JSON list of C-alpha atoms in Angstrom, two decimals:
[
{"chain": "I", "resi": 1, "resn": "UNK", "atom": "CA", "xyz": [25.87, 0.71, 8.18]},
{"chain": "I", "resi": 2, "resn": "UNK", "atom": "CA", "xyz": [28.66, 2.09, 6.67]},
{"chain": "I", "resi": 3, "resn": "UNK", "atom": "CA", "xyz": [31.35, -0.37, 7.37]},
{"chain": "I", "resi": 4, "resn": "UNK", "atom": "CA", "xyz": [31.31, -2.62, 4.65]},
{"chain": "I", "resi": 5, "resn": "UNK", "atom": "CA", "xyz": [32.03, -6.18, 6.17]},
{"chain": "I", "resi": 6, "resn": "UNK", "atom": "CA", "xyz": [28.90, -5.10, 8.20]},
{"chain": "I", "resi": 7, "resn": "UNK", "atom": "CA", "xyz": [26.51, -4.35, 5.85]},
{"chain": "I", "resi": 8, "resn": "UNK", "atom": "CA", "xyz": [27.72, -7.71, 4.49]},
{"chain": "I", "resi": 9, "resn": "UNK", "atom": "CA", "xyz": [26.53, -9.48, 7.58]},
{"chain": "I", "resi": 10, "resn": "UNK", "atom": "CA", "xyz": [23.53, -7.45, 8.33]},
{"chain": "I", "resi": 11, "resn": "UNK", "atom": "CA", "xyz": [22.60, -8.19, 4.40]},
{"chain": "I", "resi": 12, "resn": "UNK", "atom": "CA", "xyz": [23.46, -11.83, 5.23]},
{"chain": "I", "resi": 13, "resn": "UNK", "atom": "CA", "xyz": [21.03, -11.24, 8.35]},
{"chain": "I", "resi": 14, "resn": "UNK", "atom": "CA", "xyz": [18.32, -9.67, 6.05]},
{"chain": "I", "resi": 15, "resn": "UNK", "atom": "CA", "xyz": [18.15, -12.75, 4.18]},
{"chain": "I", "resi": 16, "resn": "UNK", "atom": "CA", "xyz": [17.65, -15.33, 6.92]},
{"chain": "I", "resi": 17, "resn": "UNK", "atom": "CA", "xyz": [14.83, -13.33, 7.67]},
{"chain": "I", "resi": 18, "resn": "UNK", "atom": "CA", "xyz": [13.45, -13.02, 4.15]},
{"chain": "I", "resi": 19, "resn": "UNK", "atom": "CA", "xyz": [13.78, -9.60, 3.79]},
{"chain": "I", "resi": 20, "resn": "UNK", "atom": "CA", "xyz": [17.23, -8.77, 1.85]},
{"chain": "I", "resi": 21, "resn": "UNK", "atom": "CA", "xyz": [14.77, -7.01, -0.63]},
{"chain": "I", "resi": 22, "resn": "UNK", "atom": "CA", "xyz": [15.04, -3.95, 1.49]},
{"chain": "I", "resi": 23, "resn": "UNK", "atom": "CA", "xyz": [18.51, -3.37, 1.84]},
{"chain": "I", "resi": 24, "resn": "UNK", "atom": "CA", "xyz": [18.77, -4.13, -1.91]},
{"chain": "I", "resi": 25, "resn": "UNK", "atom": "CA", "xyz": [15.91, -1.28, -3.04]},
{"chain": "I", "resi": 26, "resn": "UNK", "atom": "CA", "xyz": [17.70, 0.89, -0.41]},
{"chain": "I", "resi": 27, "resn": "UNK", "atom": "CA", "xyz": [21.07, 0.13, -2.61]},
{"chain": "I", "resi": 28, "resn": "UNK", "atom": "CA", "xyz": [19.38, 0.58, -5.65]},
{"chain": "I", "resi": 29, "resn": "UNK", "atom": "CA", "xyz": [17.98, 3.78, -4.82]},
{"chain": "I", "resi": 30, "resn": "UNK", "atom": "CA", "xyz": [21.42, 4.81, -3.45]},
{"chain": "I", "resi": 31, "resn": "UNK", "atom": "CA", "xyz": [22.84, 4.19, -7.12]},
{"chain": "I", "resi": 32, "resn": "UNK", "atom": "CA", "xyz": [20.32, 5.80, -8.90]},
{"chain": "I", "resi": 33, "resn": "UNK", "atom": "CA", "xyz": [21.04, 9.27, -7.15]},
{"chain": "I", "resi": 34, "resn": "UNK", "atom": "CA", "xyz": [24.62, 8.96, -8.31]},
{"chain": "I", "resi": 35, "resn": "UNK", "atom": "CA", "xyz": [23.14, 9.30, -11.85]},
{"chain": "I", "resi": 36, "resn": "UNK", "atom": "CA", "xyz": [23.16, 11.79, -14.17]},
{"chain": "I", "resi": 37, "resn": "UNK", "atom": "CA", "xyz": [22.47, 10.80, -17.75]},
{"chain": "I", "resi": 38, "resn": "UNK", "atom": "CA", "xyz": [18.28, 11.36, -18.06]},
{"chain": "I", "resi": 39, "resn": "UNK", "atom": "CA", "xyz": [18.50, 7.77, -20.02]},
{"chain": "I", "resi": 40, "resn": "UNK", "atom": "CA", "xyz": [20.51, 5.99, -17.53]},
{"chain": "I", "resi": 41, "resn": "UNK", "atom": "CA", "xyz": [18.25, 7.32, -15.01]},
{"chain": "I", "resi": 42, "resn": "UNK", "atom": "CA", "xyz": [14.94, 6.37, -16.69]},
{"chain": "I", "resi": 43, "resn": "UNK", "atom": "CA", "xyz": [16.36, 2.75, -17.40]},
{"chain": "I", "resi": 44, "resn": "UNK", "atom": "CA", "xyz": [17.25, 2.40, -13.28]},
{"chain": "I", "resi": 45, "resn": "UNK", "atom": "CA", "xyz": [13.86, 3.66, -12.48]},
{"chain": "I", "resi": 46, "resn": "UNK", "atom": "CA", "xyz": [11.96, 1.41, -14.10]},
{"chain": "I", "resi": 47, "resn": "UNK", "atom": "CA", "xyz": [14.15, -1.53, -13.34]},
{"chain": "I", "resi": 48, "resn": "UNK", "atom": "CA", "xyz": [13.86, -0.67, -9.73]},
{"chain": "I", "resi": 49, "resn": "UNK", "atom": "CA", "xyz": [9.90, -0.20, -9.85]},
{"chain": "I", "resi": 50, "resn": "UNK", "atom": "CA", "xyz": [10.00, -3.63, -11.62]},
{"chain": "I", "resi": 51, "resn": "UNK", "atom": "CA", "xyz": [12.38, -4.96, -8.94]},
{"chain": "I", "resi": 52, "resn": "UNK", "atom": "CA", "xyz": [11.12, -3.55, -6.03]},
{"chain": "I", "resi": 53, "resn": "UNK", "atom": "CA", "xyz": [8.15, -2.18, -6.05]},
{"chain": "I", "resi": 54, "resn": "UNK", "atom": "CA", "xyz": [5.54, -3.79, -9.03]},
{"chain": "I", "resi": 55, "resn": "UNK", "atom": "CA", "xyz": [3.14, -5.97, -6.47]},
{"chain": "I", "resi": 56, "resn": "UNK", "atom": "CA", "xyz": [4.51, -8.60, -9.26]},
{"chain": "I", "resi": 57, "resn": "UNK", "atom": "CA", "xyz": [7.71, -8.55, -8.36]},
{"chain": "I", "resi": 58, "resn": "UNK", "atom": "CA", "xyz": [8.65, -11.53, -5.76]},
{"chain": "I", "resi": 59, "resn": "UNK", "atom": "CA", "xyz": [11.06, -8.64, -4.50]},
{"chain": "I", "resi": 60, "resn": "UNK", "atom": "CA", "xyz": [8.55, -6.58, -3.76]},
{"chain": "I", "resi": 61, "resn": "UNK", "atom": "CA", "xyz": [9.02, -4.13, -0.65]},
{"chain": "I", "resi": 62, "resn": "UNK", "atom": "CA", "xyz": [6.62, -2.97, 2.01]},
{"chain": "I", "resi": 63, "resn": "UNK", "atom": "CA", "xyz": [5.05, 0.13, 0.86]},
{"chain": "I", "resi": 64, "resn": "UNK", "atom": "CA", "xyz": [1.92, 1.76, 2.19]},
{"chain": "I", "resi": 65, "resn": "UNK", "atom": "CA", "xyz": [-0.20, 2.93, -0.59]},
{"chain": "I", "resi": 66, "resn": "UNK", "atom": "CA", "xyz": [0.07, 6.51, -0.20]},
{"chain": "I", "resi": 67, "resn": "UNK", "atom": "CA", "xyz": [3.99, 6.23, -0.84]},
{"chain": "I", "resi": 68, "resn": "UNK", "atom": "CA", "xyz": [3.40, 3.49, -3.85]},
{"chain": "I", "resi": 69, "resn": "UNK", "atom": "CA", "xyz": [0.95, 6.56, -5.31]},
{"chain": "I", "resi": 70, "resn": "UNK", "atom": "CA", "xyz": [3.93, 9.25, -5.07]},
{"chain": "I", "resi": 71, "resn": "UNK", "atom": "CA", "xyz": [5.78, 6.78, -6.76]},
{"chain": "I", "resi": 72, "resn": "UNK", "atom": "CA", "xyz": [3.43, 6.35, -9.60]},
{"chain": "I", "resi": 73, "resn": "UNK", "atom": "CA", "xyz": [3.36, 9.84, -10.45]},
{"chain": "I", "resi": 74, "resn": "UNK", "atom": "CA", "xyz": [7.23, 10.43, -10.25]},
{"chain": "I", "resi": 75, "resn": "UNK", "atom": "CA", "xyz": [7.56, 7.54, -12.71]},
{"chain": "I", "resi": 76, "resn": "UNK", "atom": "CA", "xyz": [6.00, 9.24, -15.09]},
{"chain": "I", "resi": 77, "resn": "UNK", "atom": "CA", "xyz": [9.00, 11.50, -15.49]},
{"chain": "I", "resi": 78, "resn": "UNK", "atom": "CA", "xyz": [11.70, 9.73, -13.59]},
{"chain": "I", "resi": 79, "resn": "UNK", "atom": "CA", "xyz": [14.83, 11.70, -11.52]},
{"chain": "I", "resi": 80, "resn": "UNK", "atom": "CA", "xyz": [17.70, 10.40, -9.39]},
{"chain": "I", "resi": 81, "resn": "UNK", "atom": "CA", "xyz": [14.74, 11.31, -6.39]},
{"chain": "I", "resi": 82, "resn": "UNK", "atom": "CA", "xyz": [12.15, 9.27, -7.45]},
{"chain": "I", "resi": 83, "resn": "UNK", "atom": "CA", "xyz": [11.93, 6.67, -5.16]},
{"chain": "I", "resi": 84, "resn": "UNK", "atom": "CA", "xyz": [13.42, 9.13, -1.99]},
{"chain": "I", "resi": 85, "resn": "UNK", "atom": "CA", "xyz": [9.85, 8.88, 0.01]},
{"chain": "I", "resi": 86, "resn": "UNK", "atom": "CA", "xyz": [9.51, 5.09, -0.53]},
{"chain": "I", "resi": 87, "resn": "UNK", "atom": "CA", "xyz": [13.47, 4.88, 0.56]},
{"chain": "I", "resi": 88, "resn": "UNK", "atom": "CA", "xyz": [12.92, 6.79, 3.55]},
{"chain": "I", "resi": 89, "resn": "UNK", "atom": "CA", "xyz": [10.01, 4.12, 4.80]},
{"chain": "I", "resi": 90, "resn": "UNK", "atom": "CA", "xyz": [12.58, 1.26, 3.94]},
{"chain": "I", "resi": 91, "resn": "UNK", "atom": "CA", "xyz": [15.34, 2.77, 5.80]},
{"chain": "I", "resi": 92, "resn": "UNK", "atom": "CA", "xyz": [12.81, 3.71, 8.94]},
{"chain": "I", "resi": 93, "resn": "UNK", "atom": "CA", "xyz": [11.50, -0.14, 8.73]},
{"chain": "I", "resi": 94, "resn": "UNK", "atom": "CA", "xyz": [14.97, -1.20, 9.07]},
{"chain": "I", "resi": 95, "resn": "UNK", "atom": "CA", "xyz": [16.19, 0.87, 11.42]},
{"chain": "I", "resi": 96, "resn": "UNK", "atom": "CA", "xyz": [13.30, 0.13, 13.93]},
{"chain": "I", "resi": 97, "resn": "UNK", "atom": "CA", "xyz": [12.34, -3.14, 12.97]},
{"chain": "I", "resi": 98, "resn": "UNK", "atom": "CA", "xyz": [15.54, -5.25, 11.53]},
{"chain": "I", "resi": 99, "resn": "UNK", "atom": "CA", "xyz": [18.87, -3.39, 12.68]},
{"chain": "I", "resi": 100, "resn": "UNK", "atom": "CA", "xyz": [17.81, -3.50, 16.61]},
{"chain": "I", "resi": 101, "resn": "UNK", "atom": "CA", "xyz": [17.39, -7.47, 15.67]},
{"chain": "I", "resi": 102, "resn": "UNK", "atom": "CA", "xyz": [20.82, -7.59, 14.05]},
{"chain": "I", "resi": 103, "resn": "UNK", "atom": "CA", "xyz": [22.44, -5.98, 17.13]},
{"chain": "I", "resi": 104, "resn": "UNK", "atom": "CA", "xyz": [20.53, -8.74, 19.09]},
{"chain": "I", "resi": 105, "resn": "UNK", "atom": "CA", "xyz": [21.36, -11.62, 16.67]},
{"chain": "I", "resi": 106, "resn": "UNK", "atom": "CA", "xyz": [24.27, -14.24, 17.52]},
{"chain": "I", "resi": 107, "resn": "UNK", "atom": "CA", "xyz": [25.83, -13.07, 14.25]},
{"chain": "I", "resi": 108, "resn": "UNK", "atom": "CA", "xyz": [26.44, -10.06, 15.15]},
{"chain": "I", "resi": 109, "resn": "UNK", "atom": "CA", "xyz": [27.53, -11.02, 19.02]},
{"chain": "I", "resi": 110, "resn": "UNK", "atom": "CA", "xyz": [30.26, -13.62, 17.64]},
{"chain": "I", "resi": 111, "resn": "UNK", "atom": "CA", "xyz": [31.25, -11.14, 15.18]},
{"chain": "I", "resi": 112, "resn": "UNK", "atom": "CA", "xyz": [31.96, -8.58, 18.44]},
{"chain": "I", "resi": 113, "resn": "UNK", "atom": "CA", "xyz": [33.75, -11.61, 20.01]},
{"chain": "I", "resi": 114, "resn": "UNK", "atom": "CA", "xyz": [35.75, -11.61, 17.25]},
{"chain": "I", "resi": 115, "resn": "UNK", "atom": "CA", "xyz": [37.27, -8.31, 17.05]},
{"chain": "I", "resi": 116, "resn": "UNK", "atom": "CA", "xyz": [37.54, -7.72, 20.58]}
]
C-alpha cells in the first residue's frame, strides 16, 4: 500500500479489526532498515521486540515459534535485518488474510465512490 491516504484507511481498517499491531511492526521494521548507527539500531530492536513481539506485550503479533526462535538469536546481536523473517509472515498474513478484507470492506468501496 503505497499510497499514503490508503495505508491510512487500511491502518484505520486494521484497527476495527484489532489488529493495527501488524501494520505497525511491519512500519517499525521498515524504519529500522533505514538505520545505520549500530546504537540506534540496537535501541529499535529491542523496542520493537518489546513492542511487538515479547508474549507481554498487549501488541504482540502472530508469530509461529520457529520465526519467534530466529528472532531470539538475531537479538543477541541486532542488525537493520533482524526482524526480516518475522516481517515477511506479517506482510503474508496481511496480504492473504486482511488486505483481500479491506478491498471487500465498505470503507474502502465509498472511498472508490469517492474518487471516481
Amino acid at each position: 500500500m503505497k499510497c499514503p491516504g490508503g495505508r491510512k484507511l487500511f491502518r484505520e481498517f486494521l484497527r476495527s479489526e484489532y489488529s493495527e499491531e501488524n501494520m505497525l511492526f511491519y512500519l517499525a521494521c521498515e524504519d529500522l532498515k533505514k538505520e545505520d548507527n549500530p546504537e540506534l539500531i540496537e535501541e529499535k530492536a529491542r523496542l520493537i521486540y518489546e513492542d511487538y513481539i515479547s508474549i507481554l506485550s498487549p501488541k504482540e503479533v502472530s508469530l509461529d515459534s520457529r520465526v519467534r526462535e530466529v528472532i531470539n538469536r538475531n537479538m543477541v546481536d541486532p542488525t537493520p535485518n533482524t526482524f526480516d523473517e518475522a516481517q515477511l509472515q506479517i506482510w503474508t498474513l496481511m496480504h492473504r488474510d486482511s488486505y483481500p478484507r479491506f478491498l471487500n470492506s465498505s470503507v474502502y468501496k465509498k472511498l472508490l465512490q469517492q474518487l471516481s
